[in-house]
PDB file of C-alpha atoms in Angstrom:
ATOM      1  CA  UNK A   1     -15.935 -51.348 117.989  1.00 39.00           C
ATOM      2  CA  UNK A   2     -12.499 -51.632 116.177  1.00 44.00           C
ATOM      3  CA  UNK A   3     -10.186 -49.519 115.399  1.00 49.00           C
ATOM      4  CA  UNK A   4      -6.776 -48.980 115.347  1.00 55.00           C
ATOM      5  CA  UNK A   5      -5.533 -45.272 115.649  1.00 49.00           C
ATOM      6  CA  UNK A   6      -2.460 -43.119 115.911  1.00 40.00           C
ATOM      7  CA  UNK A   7      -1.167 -40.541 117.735  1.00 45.00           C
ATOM      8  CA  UNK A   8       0.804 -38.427 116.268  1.00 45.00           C
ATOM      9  CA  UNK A   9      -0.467 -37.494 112.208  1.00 83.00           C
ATOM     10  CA  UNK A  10       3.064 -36.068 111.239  1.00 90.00           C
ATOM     11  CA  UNK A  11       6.500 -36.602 112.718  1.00 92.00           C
ATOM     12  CA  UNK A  12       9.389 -34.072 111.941  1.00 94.00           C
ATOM     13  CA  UNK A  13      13.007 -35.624 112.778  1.00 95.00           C
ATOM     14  CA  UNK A  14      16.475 -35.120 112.082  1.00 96.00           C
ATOM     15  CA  UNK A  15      18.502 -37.272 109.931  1.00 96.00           C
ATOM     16  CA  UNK A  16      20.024 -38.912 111.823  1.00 96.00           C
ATOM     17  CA  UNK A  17      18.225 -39.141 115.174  1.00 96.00           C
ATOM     18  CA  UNK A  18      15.953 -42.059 116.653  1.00 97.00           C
ATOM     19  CA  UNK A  19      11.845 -42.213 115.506  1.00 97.00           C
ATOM     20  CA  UNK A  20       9.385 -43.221 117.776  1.00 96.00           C
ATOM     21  CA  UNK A  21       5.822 -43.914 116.051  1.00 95.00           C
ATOM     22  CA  UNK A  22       3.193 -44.902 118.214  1.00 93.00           C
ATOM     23  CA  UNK A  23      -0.071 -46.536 117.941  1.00 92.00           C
ATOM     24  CA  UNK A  24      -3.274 -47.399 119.961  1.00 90.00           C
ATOM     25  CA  UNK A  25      -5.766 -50.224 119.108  1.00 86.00           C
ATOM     26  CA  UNK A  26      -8.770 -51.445 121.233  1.00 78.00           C
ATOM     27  CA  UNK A  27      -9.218 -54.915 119.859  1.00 85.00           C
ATOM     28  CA  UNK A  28      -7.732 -57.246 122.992  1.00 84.00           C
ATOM     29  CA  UNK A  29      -8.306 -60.289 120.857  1.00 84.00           C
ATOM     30  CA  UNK A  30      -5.832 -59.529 118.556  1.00 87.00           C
ATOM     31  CA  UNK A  31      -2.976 -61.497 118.429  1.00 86.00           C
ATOM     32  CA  UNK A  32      -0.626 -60.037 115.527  1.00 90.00           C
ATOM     33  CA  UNK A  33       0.060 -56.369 114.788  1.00 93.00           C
ATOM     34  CA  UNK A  34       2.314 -55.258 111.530  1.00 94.00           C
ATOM     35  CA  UNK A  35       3.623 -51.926 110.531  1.00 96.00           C
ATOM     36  CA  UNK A  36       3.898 -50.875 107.162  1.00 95.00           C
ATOM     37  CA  UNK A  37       5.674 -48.615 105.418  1.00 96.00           C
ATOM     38  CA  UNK A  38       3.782 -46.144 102.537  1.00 92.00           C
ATOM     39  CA  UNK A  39       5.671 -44.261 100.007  1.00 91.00           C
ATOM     40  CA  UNK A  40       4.184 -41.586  97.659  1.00 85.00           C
ATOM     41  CA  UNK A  41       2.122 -43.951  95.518  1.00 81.00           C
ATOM     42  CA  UNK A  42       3.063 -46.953  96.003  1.00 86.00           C
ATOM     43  CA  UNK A  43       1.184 -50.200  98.179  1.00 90.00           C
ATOM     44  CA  UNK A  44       2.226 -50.860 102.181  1.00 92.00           C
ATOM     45  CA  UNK A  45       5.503 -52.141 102.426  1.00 94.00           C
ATOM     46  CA  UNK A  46       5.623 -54.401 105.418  1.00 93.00           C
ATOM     47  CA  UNK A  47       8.411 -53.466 107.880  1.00 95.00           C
ATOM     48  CA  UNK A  48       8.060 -55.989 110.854  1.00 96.00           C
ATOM     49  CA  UNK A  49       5.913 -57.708 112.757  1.00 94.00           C
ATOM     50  CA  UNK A  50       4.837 -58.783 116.239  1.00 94.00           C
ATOM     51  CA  UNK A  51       2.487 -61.479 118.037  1.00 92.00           C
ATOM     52  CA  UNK A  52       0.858 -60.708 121.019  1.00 90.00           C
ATOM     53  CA  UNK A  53       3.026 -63.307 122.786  1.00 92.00           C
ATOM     54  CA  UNK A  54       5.673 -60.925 122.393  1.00 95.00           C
ATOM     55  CA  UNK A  55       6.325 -57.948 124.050  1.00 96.00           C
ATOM     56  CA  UNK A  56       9.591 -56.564 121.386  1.00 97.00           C
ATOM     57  CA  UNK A  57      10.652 -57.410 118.385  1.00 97.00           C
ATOM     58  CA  UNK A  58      14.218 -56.129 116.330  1.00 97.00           C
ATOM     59  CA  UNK A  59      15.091 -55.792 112.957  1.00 95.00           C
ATOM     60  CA  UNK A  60      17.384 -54.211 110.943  1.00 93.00           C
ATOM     61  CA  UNK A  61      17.137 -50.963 112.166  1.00 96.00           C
ATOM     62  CA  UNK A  62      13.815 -51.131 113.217  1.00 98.00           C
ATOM     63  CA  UNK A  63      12.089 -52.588 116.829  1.00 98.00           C
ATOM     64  CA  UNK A  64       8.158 -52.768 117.368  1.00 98.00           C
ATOM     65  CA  UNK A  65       7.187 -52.815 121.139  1.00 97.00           C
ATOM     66  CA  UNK A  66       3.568 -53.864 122.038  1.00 96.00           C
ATOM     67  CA  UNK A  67       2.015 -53.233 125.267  1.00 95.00           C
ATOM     68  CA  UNK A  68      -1.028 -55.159 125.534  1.00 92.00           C
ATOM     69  CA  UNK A  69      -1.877 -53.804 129.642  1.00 92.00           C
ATOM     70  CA  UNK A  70      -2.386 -50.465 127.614  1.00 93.00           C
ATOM     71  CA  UNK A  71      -3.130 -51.621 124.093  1.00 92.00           C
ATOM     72  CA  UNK A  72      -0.490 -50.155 122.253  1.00 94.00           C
ATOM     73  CA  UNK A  73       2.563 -50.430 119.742  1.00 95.00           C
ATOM     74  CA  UNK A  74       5.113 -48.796 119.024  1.00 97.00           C
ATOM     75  CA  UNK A  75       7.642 -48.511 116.196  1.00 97.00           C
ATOM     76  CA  UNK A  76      11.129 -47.269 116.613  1.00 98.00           C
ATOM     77  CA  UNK A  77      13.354 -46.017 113.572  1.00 98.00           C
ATOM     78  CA  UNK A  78      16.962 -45.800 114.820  1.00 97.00           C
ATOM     79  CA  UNK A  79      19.420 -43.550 113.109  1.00 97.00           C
ATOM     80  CA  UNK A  80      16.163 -41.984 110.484  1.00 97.00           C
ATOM     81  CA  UNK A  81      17.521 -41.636 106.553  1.00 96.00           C
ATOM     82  CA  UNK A  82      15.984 -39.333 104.417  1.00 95.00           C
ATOM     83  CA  UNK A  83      14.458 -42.647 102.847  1.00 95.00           C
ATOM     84  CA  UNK A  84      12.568 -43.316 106.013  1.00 97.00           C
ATOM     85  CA  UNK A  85      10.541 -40.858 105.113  1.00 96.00           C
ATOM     86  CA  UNK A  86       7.125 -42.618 104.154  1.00 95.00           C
ATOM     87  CA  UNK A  87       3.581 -42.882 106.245  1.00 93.00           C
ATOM     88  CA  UNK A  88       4.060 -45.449 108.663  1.00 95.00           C
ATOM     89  CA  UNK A  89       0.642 -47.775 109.298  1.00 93.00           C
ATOM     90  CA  UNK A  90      -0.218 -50.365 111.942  1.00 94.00           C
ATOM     91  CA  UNK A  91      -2.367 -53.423 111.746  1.00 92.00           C
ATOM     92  CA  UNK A  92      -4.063 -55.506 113.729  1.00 91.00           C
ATOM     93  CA  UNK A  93      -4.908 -58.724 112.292  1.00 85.00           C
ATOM     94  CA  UNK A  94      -8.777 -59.147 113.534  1.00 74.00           C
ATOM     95  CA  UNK A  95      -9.111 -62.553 112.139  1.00 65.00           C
ATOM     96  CA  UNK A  96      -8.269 -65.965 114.399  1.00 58.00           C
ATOM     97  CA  UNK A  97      -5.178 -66.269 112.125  1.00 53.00           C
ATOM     98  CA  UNK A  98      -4.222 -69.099 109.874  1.00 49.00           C
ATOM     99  CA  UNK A  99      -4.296 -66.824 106.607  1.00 47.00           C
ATOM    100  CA  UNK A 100      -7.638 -67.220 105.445  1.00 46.00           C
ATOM    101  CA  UNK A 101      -9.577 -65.164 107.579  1.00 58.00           C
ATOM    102  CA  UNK A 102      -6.804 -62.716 108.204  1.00 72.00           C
ATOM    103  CA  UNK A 103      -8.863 -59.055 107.939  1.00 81.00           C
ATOM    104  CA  UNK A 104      -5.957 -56.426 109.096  1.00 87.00           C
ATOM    105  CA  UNK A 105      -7.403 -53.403 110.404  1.00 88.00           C
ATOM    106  CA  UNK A 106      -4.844 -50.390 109.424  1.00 90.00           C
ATOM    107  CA  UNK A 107      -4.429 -47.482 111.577  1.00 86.00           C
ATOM    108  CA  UNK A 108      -4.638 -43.476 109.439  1.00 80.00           C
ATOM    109  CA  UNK A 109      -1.048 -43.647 109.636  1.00 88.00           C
ATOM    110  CA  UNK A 110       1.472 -41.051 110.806  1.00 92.00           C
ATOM    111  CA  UNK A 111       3.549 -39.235 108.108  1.00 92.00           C
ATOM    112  CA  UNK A 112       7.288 -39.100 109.048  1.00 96.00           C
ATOM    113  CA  UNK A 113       9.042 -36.619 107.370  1.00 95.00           C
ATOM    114  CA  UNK A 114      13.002 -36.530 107.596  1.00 95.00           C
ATOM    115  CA  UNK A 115      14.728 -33.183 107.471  1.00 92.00           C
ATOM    116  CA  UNK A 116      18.627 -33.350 105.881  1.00 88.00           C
TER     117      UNK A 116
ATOM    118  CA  UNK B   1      12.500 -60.862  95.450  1.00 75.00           C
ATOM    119  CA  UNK B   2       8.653 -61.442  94.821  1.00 81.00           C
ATOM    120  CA  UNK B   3       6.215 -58.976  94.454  1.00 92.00           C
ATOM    121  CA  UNK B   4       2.365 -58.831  94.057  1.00 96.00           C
ATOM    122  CA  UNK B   5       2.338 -56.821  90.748  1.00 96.00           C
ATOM    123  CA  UNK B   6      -0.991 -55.110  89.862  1.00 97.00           C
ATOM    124  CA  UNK B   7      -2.300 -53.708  86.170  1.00 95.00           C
ATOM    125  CA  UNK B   8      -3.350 -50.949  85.174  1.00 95.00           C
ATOM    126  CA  UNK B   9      -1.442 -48.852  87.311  1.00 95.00           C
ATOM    127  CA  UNK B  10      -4.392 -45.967  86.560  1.00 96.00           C
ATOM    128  CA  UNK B  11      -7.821 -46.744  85.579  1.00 97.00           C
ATOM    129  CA  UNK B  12     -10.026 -43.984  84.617  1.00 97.00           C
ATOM    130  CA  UNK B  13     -13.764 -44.750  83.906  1.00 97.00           C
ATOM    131  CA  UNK B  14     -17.391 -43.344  83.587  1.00 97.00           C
ATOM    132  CA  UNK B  15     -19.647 -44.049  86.097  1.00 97.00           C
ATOM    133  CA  UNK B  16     -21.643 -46.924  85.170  1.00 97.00           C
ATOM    134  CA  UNK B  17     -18.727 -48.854  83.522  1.00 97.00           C
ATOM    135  CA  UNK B  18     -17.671 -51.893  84.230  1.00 97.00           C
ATOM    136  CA  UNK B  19     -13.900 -51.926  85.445  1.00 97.00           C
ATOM    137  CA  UNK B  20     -11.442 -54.694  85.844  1.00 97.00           C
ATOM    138  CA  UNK B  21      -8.967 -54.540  88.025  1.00 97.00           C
ATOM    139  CA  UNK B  22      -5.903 -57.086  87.991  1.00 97.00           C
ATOM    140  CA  UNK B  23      -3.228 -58.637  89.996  1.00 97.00           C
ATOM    141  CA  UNK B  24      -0.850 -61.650  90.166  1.00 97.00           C
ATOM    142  CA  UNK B  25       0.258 -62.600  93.745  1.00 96.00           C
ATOM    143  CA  UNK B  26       3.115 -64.434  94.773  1.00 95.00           C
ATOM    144  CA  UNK B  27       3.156 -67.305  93.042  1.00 91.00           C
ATOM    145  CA  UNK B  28       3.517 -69.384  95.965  1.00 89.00           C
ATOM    146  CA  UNK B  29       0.871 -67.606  98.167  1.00 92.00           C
ATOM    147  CA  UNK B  30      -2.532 -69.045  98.763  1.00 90.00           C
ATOM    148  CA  UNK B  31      -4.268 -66.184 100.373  1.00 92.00           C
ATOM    149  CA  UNK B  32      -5.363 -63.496  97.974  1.00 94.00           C
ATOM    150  CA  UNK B  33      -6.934 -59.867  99.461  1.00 95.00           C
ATOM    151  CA  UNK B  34      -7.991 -56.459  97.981  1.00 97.00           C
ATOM    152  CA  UNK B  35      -8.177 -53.894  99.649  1.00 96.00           C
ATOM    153  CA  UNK B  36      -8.936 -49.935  99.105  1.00 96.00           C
ATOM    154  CA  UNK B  37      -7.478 -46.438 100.046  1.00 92.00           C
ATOM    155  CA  UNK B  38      -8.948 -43.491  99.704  1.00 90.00           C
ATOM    156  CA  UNK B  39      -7.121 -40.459  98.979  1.00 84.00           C
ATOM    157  CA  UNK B  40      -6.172 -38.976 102.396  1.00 78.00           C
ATOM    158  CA  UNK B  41      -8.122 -42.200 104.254  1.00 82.00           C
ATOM    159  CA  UNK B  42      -7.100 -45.329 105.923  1.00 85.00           C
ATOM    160  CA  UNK B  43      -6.279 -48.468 104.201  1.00 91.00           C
ATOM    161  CA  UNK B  44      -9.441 -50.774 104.265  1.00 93.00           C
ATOM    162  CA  UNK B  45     -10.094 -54.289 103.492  1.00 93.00           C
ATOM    163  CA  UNK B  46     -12.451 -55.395 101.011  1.00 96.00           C
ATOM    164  CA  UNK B  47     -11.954 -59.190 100.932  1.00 95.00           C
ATOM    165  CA  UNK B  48     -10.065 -61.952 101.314  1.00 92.00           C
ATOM    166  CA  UNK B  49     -10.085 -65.212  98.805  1.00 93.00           C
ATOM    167  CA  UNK B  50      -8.677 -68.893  99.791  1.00 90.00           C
ATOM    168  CA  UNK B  51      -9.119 -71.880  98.000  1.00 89.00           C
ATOM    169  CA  UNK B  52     -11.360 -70.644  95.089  1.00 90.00           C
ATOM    170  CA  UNK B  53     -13.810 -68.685  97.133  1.00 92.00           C
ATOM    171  CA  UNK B  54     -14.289 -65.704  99.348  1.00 94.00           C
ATOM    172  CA  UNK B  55     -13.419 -66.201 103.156  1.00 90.00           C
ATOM    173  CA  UNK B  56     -14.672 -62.705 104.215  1.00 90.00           C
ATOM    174  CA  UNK B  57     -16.198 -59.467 103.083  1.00 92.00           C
ATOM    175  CA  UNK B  58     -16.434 -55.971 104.251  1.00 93.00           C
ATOM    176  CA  UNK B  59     -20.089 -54.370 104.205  1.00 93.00           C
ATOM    177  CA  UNK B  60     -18.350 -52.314 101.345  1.00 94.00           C
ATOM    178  CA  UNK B  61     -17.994 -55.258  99.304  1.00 96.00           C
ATOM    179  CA  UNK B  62     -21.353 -55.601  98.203  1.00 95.00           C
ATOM    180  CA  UNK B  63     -22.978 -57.251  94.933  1.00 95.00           C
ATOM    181  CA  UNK B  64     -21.299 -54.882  92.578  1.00 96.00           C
ATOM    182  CA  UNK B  65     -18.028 -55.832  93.652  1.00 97.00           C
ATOM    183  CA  UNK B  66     -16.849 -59.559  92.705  1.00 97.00           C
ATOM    184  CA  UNK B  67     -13.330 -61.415  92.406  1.00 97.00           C
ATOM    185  CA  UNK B  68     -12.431 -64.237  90.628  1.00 95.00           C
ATOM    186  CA  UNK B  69      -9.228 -66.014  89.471  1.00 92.00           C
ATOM    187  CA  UNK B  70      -9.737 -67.475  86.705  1.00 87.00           C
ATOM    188  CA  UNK B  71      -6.286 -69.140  85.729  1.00 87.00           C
ATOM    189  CA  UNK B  72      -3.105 -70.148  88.277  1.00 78.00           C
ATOM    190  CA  UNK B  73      -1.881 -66.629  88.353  1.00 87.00           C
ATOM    191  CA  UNK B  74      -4.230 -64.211  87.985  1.00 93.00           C
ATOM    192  CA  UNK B  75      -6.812 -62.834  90.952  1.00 96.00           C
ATOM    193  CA  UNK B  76      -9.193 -60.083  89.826  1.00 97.00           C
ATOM    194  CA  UNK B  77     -11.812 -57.679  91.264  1.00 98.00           C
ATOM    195  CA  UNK B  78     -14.800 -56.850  88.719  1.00 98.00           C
ATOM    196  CA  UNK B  79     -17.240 -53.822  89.749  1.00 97.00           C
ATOM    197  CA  UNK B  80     -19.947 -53.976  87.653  1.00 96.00           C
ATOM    198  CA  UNK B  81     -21.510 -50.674  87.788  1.00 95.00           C
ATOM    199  CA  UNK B  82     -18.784 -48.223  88.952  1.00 97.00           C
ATOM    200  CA  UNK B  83     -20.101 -45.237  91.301  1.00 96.00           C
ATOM    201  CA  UNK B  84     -18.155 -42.118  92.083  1.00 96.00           C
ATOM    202  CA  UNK B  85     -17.052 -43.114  95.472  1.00 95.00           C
ATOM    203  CA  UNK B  86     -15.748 -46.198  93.989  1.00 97.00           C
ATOM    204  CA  UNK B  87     -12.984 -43.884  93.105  1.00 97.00           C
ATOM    205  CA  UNK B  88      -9.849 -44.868  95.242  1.00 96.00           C
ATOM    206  CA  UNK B  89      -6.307 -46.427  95.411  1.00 96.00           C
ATOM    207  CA  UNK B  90      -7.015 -50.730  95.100  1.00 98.00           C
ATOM    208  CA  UNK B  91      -4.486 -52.595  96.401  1.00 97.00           C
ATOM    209  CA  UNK B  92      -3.632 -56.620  95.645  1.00 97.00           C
ATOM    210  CA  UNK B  93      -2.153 -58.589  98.537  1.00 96.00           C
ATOM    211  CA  UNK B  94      -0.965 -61.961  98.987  1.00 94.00           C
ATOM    212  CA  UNK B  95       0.093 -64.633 101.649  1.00 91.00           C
ATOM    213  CA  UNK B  96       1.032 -67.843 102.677  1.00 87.00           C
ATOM    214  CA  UNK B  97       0.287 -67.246 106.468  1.00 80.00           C
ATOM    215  CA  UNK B  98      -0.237 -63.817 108.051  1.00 78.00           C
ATOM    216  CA  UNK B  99       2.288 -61.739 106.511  1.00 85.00           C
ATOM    217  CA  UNK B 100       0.576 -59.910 103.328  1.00 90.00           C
ATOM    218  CA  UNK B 101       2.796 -58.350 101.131  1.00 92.00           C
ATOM    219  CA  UNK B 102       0.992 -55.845  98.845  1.00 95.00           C
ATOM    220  CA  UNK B 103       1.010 -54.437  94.882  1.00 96.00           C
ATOM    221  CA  UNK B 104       1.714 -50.943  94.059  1.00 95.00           C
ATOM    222  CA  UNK B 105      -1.981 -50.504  93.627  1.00 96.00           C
ATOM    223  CA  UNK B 106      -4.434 -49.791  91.058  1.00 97.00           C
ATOM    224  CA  UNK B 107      -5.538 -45.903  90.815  1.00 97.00           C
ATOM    225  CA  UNK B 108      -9.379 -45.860  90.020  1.00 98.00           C
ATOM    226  CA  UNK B 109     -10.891 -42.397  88.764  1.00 97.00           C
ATOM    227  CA  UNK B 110     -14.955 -42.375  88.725  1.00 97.00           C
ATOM    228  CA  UNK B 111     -15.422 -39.464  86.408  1.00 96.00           C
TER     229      UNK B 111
END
């Protein structure tokens, strides 16, 4: 079936230092992946994006690598703040795209906690 | 900036009741979701809404559960009869394309 999982439930770095967050999924049809961002009690904040056509993508900050020979995605945090610490989710977007039918499928999410 | 904004920001109900939930998107968004979160659980999707009627449903989305928007701004999910493991974080999101940009969420207590 489905499913989009994690690796790694909690992540301890160092202000400071480079975050890697990583991701599996086992949908091959699936063309767009997103990572969001989850503070304490608040919605997903979306982060960045990537199409399967892609193998990076780099924002400010921030650079999502997919794999697609070993189904997975990745999510690097350069120089981690103290306000990068959140849950991180991935998503696969299930549906054939085009907005209506998009159905993302979120990972459990890995909790990255940044120590001062 | 934009923002999918969501009210109440806690509901707390008897089972049985009849709960509301609202949300305005992004005014210029077309696609309209909820989804659900658990406390300690994934994020999952409940439905998705384009052009005045549901495009998809989750097998939890079932006939207590409907949405509606009734005016050019508001979307809403309605659960009739509320259970106790309706209790969870709901979530509003919006989009023009693929990129959904959520609310802060709704926090639903089943007591």
């Amino acid at each position: 079936g489905e499913s989009v999982g994690l690796h790694l439930p909690t992540l301890s770095v160092q202000e400071g230092d480079n975050s890697i967050i990583n991701c599996a999924y086992s949908n091959s049809a699936s063309d767009y992946f997103i990572w969001y961002k989850q503070e304490s009690g608040k919605g997903p904040q979306f982060i960045i994006d990537i199409r399967s056509n892609m193998d990076k993508r780099q924002g400010q900050r921030v650079t999502v690598l997919l794999n697609k020979t070993v189904k997975h995605l990745s999510l690097q945090i350069a120089a981690t703040q103290p306000g990068d610490s959140a849950v991180y989710f991935c998503a696969e977007n299930t549906g054939p795209g085009g907005g209506a039918t998009n159905k993302l499928i979120f990972g459990t999410g890995t909790l990255l906690a940044v120590q001062p | 900036e934009p923002e999918v904004t969501q009210t109440p920001s806690h509901q707390v109900t008897q089972m049985g009741q009849e709960v509301i939930l609202r949300c305005v998107p992004i005014s210029n968004h077309l696609y309209f979701y909820w989804y659900r979160q658990i406390l300690g659980q994934k994020v999952e999707f409940l439905v998705s809404f384009y052009n005045n009627e549901i495009s998809e449903k989750s097998e939890i989305f079932d006939d207590q559960f409907s949405v509606e928007r009734p005016d050019g701004s508001n979307f809403t999910l309605k659960i009739r009869s509320t259970k106790l493991e309706d209790s969870a974080m709901y979530f509003c999101a919006s989009s023009s394309l693929e990129k959904l940009f959520f609310g802060s969420g709704t926090q639903l207590s089943v007591l």
